Coordinates of C-alpha atoms in Angstrom, one line a residue:
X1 CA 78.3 232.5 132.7
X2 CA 76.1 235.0 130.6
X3 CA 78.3 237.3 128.4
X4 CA 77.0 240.8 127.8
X5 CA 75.7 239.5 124.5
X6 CA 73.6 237.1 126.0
X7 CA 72.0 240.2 128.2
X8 CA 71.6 242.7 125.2
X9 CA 69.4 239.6 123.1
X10 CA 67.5 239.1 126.4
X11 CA 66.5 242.7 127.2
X12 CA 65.8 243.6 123.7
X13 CA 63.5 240.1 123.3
X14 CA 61.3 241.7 126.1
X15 CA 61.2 244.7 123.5
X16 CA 62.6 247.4 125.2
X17 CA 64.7 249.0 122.5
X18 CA 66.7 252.7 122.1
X19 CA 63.4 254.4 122.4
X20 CA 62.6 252.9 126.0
X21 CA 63.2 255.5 129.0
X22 CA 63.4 252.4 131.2
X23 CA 63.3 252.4 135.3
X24 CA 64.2 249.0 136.7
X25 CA 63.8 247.4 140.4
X26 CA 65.7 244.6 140.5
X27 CA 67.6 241.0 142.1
X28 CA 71.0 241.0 141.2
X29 CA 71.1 237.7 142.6
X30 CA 68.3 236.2 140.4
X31 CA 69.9 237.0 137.5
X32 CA 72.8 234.4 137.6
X33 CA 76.0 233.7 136.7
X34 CA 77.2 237.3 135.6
X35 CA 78.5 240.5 136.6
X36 CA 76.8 243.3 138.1
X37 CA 78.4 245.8 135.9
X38 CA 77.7 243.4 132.5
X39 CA 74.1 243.2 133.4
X40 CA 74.2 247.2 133.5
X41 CA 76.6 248.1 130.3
X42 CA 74.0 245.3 128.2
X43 CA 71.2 248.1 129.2
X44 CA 72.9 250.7 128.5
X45 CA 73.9 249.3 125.3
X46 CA 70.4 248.9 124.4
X47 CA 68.3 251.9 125.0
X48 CA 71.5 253.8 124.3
X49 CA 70.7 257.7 125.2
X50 CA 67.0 257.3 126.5
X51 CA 66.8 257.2 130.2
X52 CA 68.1 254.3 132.2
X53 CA 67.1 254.6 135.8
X54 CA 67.4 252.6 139.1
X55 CA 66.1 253.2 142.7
X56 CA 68.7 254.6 145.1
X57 CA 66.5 254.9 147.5
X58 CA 68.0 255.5 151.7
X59 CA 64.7 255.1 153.7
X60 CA 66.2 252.4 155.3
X61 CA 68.0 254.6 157.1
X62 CA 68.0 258.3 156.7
X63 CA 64.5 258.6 158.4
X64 CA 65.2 261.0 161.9
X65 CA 64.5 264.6 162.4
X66 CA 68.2 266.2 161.2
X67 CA 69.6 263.0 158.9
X68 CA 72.0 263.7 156.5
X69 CA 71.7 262.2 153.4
X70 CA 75.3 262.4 151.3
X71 CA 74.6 262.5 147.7
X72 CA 77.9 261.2 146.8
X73 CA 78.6 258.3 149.7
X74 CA 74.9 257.4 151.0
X75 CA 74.9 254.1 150.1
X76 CA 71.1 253.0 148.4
X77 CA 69.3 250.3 150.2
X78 CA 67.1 248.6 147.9
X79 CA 69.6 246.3 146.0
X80 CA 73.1 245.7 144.7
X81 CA 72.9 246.6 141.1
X82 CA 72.2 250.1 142.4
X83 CA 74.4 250.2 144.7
X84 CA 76.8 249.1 141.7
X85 CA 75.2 251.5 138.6
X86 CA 76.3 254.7 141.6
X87 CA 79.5 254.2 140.8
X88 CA 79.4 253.8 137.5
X89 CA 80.5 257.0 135.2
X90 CA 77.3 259.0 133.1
X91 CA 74.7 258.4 136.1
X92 CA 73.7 260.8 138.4
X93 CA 71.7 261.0 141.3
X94 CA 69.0 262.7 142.6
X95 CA 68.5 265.0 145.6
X96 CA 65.4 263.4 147.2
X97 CA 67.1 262.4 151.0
X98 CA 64.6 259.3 150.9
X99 CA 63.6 258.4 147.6
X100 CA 67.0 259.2 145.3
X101 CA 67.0 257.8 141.4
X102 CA 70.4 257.2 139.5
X103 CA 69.6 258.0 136.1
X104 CA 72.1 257.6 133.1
X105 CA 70.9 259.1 129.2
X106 CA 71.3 262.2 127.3
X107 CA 68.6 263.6 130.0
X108 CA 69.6 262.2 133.0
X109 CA 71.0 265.1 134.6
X110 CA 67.7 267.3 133.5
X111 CA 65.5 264.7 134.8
X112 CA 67.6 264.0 138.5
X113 CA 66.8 267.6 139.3
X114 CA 62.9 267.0 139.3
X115 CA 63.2 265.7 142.7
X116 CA 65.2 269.4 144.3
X117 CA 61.9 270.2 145.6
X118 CA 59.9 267.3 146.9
X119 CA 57.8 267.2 149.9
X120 CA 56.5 263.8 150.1
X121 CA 58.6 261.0 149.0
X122 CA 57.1 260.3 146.2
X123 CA 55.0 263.5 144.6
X124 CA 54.0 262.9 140.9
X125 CA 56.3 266.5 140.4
X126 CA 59.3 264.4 141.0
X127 CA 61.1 261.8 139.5
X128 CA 58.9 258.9 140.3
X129 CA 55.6 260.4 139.4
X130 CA 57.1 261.6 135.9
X131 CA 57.4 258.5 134.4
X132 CA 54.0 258.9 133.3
X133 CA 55.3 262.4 131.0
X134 CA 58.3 260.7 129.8
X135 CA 56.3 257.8 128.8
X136 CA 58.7 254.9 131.0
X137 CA 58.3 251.2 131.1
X138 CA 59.2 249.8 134.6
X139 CA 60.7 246.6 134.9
X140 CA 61.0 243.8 137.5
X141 CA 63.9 242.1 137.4
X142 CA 63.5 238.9 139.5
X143 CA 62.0 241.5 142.2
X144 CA 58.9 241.1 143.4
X145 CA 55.9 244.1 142.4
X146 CA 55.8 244.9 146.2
X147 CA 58.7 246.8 144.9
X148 CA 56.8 248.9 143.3
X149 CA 57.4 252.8 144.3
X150 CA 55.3 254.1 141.3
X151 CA 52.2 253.1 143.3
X152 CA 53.3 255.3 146.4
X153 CA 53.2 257.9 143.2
X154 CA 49.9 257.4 142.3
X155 CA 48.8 257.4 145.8
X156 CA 50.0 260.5 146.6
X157 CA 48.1 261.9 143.4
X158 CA 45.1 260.1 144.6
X159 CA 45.1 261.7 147.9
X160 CA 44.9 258.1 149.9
X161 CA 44.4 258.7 153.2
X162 CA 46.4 257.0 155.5
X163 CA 49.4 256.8 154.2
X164 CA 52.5 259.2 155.7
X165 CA 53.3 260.2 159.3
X166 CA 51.8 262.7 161.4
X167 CA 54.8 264.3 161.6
X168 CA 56.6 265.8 158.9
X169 CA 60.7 265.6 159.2
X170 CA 63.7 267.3 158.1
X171 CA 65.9 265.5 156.0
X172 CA 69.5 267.2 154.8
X173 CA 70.9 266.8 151.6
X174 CA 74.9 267.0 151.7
X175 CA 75.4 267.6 147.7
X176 CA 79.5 268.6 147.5
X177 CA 79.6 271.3 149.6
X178 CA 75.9 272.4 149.0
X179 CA 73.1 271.9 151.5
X180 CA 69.8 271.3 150.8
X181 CA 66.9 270.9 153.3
X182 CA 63.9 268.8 153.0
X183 CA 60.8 269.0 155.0
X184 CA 58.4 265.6 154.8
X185 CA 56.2 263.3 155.6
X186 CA 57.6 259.8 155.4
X187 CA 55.1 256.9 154.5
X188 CA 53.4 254.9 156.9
X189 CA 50.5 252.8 157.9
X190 CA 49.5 252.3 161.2
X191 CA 46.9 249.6 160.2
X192 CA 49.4 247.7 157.9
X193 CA 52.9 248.8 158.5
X194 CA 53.9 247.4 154.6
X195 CA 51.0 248.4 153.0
X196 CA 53.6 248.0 149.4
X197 CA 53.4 244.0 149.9
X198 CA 49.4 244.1 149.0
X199 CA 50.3 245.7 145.6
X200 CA 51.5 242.2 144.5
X201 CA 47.9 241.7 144.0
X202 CA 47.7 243.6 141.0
X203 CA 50.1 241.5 138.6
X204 CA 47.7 238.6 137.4
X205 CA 45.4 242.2 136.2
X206 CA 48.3 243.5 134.9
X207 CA 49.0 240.6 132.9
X208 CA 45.2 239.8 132.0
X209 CA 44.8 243.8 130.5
X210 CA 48.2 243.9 128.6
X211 CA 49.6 246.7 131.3
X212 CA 52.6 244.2 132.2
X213 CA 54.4 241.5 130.4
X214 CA 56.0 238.5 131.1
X215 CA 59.8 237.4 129.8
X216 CA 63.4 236.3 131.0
X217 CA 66.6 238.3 131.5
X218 CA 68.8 235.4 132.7
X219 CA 67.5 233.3 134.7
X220 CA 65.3 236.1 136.4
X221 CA 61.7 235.9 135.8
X222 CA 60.7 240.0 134.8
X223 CA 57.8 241.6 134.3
X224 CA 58.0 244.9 131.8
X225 CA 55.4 247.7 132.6
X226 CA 54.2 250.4 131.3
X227 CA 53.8 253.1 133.6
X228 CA 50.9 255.0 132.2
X229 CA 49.0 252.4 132.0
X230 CA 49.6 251.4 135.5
X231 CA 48.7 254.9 136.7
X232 CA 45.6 254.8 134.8
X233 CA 44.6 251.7 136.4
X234 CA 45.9 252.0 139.5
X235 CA 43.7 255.5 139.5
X236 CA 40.8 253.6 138.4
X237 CA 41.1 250.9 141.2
X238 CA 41.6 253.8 143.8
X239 CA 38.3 255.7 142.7
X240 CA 36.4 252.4 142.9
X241 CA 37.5 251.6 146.5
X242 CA 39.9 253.9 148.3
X243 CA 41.2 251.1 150.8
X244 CA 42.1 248.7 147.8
X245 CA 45.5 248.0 148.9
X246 CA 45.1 248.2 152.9
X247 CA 44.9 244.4 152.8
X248 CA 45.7 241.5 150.6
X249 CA 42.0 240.9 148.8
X250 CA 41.6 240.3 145.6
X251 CA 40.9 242.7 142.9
X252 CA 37.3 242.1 142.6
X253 CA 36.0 240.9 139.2
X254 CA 33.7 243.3 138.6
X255 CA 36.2 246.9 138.5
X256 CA 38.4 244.2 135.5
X257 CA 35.8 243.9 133.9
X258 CA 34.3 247.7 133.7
X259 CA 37.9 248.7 133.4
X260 CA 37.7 246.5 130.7
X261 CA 34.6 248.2 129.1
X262 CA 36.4 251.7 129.2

């Protein structure tokens, strides 16, 4: 069984330290033999009062005109760990109906509010898109970079056609006994339904220029990003060719290596 020693030597030996305002996707089960709440604490532990932050995220689920997404008791549906880090005392959670954080730090509760006025589910103003300003790495823990939401991010800021509804919904926060409405488009592709599974394309690039590396928490396989650097990539890509991740192609050869040239 890992102890929470064995999970502080392996975070900080992928060289995330106290200065690292960390957001992490993850596979509780990939981890191994350890408890949720050990995996958490040794993260904590290490990047101390910079932000810690996980995807809460209720798409799944709160996606009909009039849904009511409960801040306090909407569970998340992308993963156990954050269903686990919810309930744990110094995070808080954002606003966003769809696309909710929990973030933990001396900032967290600053930084949650970025997401009180969205209007996409993932604008660049909100939490997502400011990982860029608060200079984030973004690991994968044993999950997959279709999990990638930051890309939705730098979408959005690219103006990508294609890529919400035609309809825009309203979504209702329930925050204690406060209210909040939320008028949005929700993503979607009629072409390619999970247009999130081609970005799984990009990590041999994002290994090859130095945006992503490669270590192990556990027995998980992760990848540690660095978020400005993805959006500056990611930015490049979409310039180049606009459709880049409507299928599964490869990146071509040519846009590494005159990304490569600056």
């Amino acid at each position: 069984m890992f102890t929470l020693d064995n999970m502080i030597y392996d975070i900080k030996n992928m060289g995330i330290d106290e200065n690292t305002n960390l957001f992490i996707h993850s596979s509780y089960k990939s981890i191994g033999d350890v408890e949720a709440k050990t995996v958490i604490d040794a993260f904590i532990a290490v990047v101390k009062d910079s932000l810690l932050m996980f995807p809460t995220h209720t798409w799944g689920y709160i996606k009909e005109d009039n849904d009511v997404f409960d801040k306090e008791n909407s569970p998340s549906n992308v993963g156990y760990l954050t269903n686990v880090a919810l309930k744990m005392e110094g995070f808080y959670r954002s606003n966003h109906p769809t696309h909710s954080i929990a973030a933990h730090g001396k900032k967290a509760l600053e930084y949650v509010k970025l997401d009180d006025f969205s209007s996409t589910p993932t604008p660049m103003s909100g939490c997502m898109g400011n990982l860029i300003n608060i200079n984030a790495k973004i690991l994968f823990l044993g999950a997959p970079l279709s999990k990638n939401t930051f890309i939705h991010a730098c979408e959005e800021e690219m103006k990508v056609k294609n890529r919400f509804t035609d309809k825009k919904y309203h979504f209702i926060t329930k925050d204690k006994d406060k209210k909040m409405d939320y008028y949005m488009y929700r993503h979607f592709n009629a072409q390619c339904p999970h247009i999130s599974d081609n970005y799984e394309k990009l990590l041999p690039s994002f290994l090859r220029l130095g945006i992503a590396i490669a270590g192990k928490i556990g027995n998980s396989t992760c990848y540690l990003l660095d978020a400005n650097k993805v959006f500056k990539y990611v930015c490049f890509l979409i310039k180049k060719d606009p459709h880049i991740f409507d299928d599964n192609r490869e990146i071509k050869e040519d846009y590494i290596k005159e990304y490569l040239r600056g």
